[in-house]
PDB file of C-alpha atoms in Angstrom:
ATOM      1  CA  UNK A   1     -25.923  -5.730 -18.900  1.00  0.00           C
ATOM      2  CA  UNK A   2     -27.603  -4.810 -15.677  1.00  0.00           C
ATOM      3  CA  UNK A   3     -25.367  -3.496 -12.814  1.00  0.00           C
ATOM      4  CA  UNK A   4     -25.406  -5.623  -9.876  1.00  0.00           C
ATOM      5  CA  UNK A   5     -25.779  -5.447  -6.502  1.00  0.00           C
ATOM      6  CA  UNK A   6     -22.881  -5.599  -3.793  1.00  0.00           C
ATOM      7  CA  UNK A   7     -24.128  -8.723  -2.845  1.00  0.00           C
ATOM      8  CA  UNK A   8     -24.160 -10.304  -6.753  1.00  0.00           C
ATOM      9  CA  UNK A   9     -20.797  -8.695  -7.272  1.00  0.00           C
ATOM     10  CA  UNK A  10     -19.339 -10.334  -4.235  1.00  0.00           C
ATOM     11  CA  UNK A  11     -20.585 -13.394  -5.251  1.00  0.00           C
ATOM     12  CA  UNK A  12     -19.432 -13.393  -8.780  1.00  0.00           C
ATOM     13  CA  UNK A  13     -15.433 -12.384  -7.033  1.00  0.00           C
ATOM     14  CA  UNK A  14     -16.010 -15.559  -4.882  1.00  0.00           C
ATOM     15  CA  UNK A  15     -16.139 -17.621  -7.839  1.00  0.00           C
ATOM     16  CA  UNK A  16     -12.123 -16.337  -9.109  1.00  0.00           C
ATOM     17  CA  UNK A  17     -10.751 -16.595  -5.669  1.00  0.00           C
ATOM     18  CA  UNK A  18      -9.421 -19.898  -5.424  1.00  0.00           C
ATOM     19  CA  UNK A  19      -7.195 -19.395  -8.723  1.00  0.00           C
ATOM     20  CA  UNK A  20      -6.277 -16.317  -7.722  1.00  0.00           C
ATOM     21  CA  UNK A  21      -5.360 -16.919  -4.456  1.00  0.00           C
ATOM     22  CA  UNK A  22      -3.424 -20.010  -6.056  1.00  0.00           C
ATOM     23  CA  UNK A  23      -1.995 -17.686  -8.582  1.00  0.00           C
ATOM     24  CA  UNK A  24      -1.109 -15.430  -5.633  1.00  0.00           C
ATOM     25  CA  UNK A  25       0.577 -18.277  -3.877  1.00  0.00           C
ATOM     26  CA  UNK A  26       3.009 -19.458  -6.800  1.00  0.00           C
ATOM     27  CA  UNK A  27       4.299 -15.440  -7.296  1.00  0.00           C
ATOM     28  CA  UNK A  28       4.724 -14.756  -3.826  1.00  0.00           C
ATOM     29  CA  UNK A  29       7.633 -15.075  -1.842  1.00  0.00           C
ATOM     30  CA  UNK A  30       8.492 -15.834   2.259  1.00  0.00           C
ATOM     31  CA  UNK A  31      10.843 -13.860   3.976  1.00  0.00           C
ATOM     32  CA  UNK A  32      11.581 -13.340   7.771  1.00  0.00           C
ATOM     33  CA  UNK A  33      12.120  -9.728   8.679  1.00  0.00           C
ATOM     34  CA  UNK A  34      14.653 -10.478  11.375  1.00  0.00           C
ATOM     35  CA  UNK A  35      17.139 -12.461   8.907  1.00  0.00           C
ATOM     36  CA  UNK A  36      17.253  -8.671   7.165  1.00  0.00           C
ATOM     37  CA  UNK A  37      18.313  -6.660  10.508  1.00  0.00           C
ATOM     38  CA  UNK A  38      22.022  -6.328  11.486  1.00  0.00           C
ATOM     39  CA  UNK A  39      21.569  -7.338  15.017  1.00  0.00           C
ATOM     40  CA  UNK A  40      25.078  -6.999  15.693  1.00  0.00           C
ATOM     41  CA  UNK A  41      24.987  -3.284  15.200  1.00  0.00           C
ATOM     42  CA  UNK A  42      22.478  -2.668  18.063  1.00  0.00           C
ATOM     43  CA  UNK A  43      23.159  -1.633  21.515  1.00  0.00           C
ATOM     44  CA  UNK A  44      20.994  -0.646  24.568  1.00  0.00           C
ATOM     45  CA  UNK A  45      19.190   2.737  25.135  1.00  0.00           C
ATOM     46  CA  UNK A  46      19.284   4.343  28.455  1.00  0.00           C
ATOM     47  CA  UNK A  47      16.756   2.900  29.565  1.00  0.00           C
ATOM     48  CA  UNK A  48      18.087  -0.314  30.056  1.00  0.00           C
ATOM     49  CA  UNK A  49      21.264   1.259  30.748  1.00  0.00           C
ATOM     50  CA  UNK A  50      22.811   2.245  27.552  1.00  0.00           C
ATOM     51  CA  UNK A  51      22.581   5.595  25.454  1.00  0.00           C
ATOM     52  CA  UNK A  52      19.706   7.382  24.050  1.00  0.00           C
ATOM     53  CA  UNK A  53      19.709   8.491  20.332  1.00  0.00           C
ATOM     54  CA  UNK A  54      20.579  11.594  19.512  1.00  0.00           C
ATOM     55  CA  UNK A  55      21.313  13.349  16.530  1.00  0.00           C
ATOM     56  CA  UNK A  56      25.200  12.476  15.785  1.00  0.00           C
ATOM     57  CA  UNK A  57      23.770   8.947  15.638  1.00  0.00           C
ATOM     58  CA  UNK A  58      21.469   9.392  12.167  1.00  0.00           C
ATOM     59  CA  UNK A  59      22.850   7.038   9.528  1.00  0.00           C
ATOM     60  CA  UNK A  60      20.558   8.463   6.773  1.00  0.00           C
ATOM     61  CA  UNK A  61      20.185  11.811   4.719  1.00  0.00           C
ATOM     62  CA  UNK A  62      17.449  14.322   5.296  1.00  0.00           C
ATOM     63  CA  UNK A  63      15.219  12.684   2.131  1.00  0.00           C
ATOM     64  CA  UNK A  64      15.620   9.084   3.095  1.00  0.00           C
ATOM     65  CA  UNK A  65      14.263   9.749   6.657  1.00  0.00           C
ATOM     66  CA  UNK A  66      11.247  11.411   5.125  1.00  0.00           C
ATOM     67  CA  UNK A  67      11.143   8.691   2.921  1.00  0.00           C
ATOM     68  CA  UNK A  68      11.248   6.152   5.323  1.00  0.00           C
ATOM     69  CA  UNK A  69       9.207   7.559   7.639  1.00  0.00           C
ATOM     70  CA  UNK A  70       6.239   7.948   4.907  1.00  0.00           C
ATOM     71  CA  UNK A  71       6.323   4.727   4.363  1.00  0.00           C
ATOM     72  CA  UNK A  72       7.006   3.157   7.941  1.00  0.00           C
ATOM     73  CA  UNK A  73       3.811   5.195   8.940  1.00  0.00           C
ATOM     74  CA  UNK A  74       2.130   3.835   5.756  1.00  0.00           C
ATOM     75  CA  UNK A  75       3.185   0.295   6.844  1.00  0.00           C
ATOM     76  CA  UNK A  76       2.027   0.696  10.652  1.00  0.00           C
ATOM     77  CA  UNK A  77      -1.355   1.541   9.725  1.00  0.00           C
ATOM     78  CA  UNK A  78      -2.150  -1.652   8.126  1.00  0.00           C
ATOM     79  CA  UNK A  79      -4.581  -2.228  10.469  1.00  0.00           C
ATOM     80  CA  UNK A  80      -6.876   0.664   8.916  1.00  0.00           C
ATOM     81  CA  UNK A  81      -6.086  -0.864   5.748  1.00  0.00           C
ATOM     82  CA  UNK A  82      -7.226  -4.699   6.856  1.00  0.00           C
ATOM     83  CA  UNK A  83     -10.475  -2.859   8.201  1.00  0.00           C
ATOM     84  CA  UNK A  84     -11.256  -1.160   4.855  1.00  0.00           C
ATOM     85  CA  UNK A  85     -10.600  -4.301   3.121  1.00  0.00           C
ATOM     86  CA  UNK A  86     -12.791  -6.540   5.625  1.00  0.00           C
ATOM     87  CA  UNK A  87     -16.137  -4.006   4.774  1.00  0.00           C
ATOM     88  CA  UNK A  88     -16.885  -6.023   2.278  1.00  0.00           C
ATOM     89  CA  UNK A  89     -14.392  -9.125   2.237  1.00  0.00           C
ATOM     90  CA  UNK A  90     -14.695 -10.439   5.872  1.00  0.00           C
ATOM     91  CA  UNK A  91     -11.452 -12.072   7.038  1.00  0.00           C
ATOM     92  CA  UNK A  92     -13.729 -14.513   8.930  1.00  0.00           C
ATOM     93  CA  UNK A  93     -15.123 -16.122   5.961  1.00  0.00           C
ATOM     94  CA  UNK A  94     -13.214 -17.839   2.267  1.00  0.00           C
ATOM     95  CA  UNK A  95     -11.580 -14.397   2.081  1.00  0.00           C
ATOM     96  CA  UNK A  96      -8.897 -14.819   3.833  1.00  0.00           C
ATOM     97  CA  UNK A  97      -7.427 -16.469   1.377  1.00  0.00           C
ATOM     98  CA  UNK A  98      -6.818 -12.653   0.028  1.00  0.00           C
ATOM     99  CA  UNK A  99      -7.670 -10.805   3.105  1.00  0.00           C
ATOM    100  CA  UNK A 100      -6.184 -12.539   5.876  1.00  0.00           C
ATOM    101  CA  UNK A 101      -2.860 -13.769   3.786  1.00  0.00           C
ATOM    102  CA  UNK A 102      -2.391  -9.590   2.104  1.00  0.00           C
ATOM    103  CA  UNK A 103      -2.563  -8.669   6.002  1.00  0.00           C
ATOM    104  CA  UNK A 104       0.171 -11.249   7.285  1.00  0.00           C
ATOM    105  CA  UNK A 105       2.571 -10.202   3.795  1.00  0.00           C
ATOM    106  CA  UNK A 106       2.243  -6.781   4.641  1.00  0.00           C
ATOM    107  CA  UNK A 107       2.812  -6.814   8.345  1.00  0.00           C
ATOM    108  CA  UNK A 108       6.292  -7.892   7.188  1.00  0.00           C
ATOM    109  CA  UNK A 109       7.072  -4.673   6.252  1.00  0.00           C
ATOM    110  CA  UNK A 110       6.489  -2.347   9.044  1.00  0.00           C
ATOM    111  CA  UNK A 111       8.144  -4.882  11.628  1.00  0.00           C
ATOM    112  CA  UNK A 112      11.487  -5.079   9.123  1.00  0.00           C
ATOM    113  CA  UNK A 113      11.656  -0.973   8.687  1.00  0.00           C
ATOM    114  CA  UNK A 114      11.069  -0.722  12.583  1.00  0.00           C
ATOM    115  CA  UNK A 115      13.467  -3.265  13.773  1.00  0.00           C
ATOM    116  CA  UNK A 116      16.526  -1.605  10.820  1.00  0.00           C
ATOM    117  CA  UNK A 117      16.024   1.841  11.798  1.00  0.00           C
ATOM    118  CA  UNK A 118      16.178   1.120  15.471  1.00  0.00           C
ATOM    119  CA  UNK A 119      19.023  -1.163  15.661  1.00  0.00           C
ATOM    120  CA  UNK A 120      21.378   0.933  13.158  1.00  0.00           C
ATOM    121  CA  UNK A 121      19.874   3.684  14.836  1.00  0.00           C
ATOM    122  CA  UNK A 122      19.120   5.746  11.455  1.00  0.00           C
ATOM    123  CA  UNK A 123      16.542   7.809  12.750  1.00  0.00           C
ATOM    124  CA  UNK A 124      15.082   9.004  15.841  1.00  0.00           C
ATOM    125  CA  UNK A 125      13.224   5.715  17.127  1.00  0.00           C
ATOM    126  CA  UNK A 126      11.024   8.324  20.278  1.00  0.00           C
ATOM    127  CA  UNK A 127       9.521  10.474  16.993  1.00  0.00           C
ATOM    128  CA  UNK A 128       8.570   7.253  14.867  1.00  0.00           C
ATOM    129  CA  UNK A 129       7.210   5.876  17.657  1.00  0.00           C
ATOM    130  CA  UNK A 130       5.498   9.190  19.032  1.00  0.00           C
ATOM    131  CA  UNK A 131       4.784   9.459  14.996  1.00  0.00           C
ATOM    132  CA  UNK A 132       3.438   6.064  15.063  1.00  0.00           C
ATOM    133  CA  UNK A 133       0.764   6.011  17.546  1.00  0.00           C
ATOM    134  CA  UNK A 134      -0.756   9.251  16.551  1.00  0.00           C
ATOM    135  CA  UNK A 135      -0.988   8.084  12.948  1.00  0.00           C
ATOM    136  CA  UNK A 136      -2.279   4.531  13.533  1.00  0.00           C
ATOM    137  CA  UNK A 137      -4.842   6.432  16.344  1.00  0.00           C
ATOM    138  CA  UNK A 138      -6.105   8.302  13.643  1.00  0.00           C
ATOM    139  CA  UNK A 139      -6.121   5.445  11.006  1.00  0.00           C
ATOM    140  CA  UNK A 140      -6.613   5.767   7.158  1.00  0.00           C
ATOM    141  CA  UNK A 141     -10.455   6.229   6.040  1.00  0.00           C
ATOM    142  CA  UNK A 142     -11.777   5.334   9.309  1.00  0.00           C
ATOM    143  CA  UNK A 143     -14.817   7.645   9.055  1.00  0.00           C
ATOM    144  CA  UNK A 144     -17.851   6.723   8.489  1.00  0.00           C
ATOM    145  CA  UNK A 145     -18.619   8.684   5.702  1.00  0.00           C
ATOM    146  CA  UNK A 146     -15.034   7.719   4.182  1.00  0.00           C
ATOM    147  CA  UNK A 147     -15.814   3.972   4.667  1.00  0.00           C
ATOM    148  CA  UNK A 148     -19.301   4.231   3.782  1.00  0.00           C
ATOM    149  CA  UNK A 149     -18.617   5.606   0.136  1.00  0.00           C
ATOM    150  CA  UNK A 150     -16.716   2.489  -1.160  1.00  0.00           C
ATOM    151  CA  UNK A 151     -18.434  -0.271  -2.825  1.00  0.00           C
ATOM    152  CA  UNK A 152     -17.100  -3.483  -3.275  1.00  0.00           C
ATOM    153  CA  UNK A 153     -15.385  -2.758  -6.880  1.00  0.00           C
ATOM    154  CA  UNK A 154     -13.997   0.453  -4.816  1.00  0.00           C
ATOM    155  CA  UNK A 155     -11.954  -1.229  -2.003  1.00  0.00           C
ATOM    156  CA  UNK A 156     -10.293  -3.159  -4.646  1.00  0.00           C
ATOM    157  CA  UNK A 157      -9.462  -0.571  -7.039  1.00  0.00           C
ATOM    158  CA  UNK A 158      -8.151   1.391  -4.195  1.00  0.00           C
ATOM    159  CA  UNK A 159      -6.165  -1.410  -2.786  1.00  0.00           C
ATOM    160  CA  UNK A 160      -4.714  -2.306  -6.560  1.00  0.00           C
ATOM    161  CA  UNK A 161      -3.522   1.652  -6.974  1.00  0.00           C
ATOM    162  CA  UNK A 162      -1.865   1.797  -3.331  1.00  0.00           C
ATOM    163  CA  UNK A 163      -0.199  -1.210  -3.867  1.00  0.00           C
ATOM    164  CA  UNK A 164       1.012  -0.024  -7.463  1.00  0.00           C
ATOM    165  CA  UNK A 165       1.856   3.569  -5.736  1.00  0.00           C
ATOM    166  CA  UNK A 166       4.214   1.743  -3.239  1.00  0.00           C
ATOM    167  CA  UNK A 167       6.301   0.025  -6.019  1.00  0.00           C
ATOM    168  CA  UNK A 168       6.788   3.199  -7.610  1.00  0.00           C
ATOM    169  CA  UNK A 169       7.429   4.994  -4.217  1.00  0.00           C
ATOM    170  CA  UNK A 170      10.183   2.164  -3.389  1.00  0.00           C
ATOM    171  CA  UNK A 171      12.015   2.986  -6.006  1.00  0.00           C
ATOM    172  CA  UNK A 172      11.971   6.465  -5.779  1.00  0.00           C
ATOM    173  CA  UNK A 173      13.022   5.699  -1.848  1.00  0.00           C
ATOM    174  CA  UNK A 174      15.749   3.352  -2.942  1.00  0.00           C
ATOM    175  CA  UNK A 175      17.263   6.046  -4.362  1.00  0.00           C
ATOM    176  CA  UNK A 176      18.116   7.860  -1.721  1.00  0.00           C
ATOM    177  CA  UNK A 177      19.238   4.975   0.407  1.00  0.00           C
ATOM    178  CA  UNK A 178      23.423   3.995   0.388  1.00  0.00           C
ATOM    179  CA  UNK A 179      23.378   1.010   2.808  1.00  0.00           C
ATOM    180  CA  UNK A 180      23.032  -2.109   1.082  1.00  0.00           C
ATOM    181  CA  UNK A 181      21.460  -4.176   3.687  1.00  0.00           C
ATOM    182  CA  UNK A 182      18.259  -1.377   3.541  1.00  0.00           C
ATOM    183  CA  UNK A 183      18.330  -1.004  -0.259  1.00  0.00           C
ATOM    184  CA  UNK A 184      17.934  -5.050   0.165  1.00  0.00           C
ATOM    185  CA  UNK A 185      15.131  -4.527   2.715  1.00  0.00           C
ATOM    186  CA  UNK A 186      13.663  -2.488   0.313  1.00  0.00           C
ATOM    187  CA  UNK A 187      13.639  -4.397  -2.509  1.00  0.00           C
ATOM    188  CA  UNK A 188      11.856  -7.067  -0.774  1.00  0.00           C
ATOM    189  CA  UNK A 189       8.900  -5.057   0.191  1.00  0.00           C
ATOM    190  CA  UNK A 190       8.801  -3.744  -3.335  1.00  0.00           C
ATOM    191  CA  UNK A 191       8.834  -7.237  -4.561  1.00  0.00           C
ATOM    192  CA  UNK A 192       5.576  -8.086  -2.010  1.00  0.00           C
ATOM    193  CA  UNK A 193       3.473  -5.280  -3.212  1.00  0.00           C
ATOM    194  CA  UNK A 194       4.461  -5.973  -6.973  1.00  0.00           C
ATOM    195  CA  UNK A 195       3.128  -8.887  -6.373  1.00  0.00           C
ATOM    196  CA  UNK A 196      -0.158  -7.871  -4.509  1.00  0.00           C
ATOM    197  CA  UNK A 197      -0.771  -5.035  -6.946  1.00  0.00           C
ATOM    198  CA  UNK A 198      -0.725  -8.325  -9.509  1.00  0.00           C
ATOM    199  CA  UNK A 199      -3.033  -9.709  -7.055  1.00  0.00           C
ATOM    200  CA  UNK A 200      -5.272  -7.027  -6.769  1.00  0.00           C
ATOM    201  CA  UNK A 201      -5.159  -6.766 -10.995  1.00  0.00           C
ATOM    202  CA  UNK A 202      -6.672  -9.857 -10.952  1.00  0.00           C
ATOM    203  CA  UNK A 203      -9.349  -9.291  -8.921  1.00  0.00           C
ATOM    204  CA  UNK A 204     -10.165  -6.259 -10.762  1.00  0.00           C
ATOM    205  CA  UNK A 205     -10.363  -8.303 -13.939  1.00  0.00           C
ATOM    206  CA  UNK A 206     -12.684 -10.297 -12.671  1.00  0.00           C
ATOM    207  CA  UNK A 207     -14.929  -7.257 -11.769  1.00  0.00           C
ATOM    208  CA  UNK A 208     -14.912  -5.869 -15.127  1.00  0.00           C
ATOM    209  CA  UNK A 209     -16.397 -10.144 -16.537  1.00  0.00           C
ATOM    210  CA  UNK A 210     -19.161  -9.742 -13.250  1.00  0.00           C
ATOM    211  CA  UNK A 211     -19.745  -5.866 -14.044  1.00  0.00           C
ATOM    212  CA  UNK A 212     -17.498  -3.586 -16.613  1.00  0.00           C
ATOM    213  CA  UNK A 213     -19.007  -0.328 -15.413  1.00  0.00           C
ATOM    214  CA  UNK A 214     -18.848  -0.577 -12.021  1.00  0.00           C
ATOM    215  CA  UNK A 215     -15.342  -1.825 -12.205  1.00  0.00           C
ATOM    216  CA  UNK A 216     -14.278   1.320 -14.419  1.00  0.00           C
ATOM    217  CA  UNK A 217     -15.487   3.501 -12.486  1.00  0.00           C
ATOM    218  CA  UNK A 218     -13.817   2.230  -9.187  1.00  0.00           C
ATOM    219  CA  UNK A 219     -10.529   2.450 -11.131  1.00  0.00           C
ATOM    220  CA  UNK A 220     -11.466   6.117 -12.119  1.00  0.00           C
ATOM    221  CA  UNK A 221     -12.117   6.694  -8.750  1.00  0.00           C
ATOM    222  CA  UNK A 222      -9.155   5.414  -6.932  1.00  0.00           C
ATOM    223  CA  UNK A 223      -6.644   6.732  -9.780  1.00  0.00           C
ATOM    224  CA  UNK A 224      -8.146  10.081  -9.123  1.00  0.00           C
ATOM    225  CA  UNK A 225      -6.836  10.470  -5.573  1.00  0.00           C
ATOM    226  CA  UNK A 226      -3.485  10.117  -6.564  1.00  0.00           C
ATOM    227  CA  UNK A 227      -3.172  13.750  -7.013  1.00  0.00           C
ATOM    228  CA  UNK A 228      -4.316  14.386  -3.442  1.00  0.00           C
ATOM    229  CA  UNK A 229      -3.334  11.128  -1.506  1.00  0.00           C
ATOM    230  CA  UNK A 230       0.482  10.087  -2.087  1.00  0.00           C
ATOM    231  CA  UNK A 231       2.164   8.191   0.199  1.00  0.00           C
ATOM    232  CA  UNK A 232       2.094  10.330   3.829  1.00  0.00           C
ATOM    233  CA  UNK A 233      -0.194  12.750   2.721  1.00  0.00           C
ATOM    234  CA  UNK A 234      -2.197  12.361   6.039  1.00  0.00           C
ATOM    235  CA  UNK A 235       0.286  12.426   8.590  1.00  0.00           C
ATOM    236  CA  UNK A 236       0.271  14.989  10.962  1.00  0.00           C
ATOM    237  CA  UNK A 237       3.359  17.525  11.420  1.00  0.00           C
ATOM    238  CA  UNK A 238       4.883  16.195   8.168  1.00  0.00           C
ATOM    239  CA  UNK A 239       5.345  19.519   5.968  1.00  0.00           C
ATOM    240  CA  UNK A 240       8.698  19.656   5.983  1.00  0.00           C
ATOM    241  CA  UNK A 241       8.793  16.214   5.331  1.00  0.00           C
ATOM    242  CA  UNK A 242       6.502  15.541   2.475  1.00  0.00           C
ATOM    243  CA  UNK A 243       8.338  18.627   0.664  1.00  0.00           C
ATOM    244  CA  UNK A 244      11.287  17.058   0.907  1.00  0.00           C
ATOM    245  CA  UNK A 245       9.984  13.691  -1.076  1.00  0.00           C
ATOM    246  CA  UNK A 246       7.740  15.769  -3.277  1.00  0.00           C
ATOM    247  CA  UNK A 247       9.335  14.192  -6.188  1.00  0.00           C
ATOM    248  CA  UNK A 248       8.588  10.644  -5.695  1.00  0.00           C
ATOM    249  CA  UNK A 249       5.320  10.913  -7.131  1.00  0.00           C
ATOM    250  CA  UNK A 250       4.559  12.553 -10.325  1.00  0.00           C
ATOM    251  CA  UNK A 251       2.436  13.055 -13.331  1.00  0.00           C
ATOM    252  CA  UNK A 252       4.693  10.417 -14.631  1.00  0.00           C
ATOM    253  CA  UNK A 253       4.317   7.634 -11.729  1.00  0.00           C
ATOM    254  CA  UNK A 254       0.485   8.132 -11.887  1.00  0.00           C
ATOM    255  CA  UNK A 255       0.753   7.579 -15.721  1.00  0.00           C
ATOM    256  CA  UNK A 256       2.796   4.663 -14.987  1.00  0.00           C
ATOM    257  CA  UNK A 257       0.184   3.155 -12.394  1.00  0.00           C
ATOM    258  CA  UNK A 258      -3.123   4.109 -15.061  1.00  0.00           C
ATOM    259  CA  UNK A 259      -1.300   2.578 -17.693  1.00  0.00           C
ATOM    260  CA  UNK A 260      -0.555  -0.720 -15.432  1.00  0.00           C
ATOM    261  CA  UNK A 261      -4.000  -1.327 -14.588  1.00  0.00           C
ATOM    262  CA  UNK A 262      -5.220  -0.267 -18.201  1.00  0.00           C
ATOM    263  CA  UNK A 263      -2.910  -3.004 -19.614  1.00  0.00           C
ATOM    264  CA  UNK A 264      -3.971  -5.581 -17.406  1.00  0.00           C
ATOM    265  CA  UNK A 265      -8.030  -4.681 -17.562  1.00  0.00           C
ATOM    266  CA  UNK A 266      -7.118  -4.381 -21.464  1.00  0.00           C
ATOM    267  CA  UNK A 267      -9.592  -1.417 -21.522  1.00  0.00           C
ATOM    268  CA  UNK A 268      -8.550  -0.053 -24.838  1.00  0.00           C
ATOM    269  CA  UNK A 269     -10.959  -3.152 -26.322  1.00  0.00           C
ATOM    270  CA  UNK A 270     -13.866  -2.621 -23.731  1.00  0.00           C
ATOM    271  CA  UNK A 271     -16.929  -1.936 -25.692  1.00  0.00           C
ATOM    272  CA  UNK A 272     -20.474  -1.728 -24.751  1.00  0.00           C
ATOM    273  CA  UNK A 273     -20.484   0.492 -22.237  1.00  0.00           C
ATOM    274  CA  UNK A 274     -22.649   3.917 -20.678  1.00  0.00           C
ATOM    275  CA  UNK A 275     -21.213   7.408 -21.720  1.00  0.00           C
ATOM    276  CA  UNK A 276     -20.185   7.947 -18.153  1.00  0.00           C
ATOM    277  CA  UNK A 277     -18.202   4.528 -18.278  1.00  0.00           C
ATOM    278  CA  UNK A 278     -16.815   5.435 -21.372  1.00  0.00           C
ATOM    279  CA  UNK A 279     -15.542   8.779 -19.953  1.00  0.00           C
ATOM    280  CA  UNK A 280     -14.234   7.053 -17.199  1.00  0.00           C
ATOM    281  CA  UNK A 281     -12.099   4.434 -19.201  1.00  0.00           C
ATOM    282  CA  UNK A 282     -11.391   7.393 -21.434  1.00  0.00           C
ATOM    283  CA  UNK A 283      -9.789   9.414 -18.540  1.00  0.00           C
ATOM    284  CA  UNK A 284      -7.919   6.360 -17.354  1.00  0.00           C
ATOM    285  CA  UNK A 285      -6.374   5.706 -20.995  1.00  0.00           C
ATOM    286  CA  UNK A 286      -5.441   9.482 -21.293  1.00  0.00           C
ATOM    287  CA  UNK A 287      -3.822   9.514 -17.867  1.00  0.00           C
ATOM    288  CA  UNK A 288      -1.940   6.249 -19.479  1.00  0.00           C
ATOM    289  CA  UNK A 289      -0.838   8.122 -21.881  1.00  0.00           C
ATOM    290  CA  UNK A 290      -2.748   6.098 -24.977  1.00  0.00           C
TER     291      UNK A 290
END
């Protein structure tokens, strides 16, 4: 089979969007962030004629704030992530229907982790937000070059590992966490990007009916950053951080998340394909473990 272009391959997705945006619909859940936050626990800051945060105030160990803040920064930059997404899947058009509805589930989840940790006061809420600005100002992958090197099959595969990488991360997180109410809050983001890594699975298997090589190698691609990219890799200032979390990813989570997406591509029976393919689904069923 030829390969096809961007254009062919986008229109061959178009074609399983509607049942799996309807798929989508039936496995995912609605939740309102501010029914998770124990209002009653906030107060004012000085500002408004209350008490700042300080240090004495921290509800949460050492790892859980580097956990959290990982993934709160993760979370914020969504908009990077919706940009990525919208290269080749325009909001504007029938993809919203994964697009526009992934952006609107996952804004849940920075606006939930925000509103916790500044009500209970678990962590400083000046640094995340000092944190926050120069993260999303940067953005994830918004260089040219970056942007420019992901086809169609590439923005998915990507999007299907991250989401898959957060599950795993979550639990790792959860962990650490002894409140109830935020292993709760927790556990519902998990539960949104179990179901958008499904989501994303899907669309992927779709790919690899339109084109099997080109789909492959995408996964390939994007499981080969895990080694380099886990969650908060690219925020700034975040050494002492990221070495406190350096456990929550491993040789064995990126096993887990290869052999996810190998069971639901089913590449141990895909046939027919170039020796670079081949290699490819070769590397992604030994990182499974098969």
């Amino acid at each position: 089979m030829n390969a096809l272009t961007e254009d062919e391959l986008i229109t061959a997705l178009e074609k399983a969007l509607p049942e799996i945006a309807e798929g989508h619909q039936a496995g995912a859940t609605a939740w309102n962030p501010h029914d998770w936050v124990p209002w009653d626990l906030g107060r004012n800051f000085s500002f408004l004629g209350g008490e700042d945060w300080d240090p004495s105030q921290a509800t949460i160990s050492d790892e859980a704030r580097a956990g959290v803040l990982a993934l709160l920064l993760t979370k914020d930059n969504l908009p990077s992530y919706h940009r990525v997404l919208a290269k080749h899947f325009p909001a504007f058009s029938d993809w919203r229907q994964l697009v526009g509805v992934w952006t609107a589930e996952d804004n849940r989840h920075a606006i939930v982790l925000r509103d916790y940790l500044v009500v209970t006061r678990a962590i400083d809420p000046v640094d995340a937000e000092e944190r926050r600005r120069i993260h999303v100002t940067a953005g994830y992958r918004q260089h040219e070059a970056a942007v420019a090197e992901l086809a169609p099959m590439d923005v998915l595969a990507l999007m299907a590992v991250h989401e898959n990488q957060c599950v795993g991360y979550l639990d790792k997180l959860t962990g650490a966490v002894t409140d109830d109410v935020f292993s709760q809050i927790l556990a519902k983001i998990a539960a949104d990007d179990a179901q958008q890594a499904k989501t994303f699975g899907a669309f992927l298997a779709a790919g690899l009916v339109a084109d099997q090589e080109a789909c492959i190698l995408a996964v390939d691609r994007a499981l080969a950053r895990l080694a380099t990219e886990p969650i908060g890799y690219d925020i700034a200032d975040f050494d002492a951080e990221r070495a406190l979390i350096a456990g929550y990813e491993t040789d064995a989570t990126r096993a887990a998340i290869a052999a996810t997406l190998a069971d639901q591509l089913k590449l141990d029976t895909v046939q027919e394909l170039s020796e670079t393919a081949d290699s490819a689904r070769r590397r992604i069923l030994s990182l499974a473990g098969r």
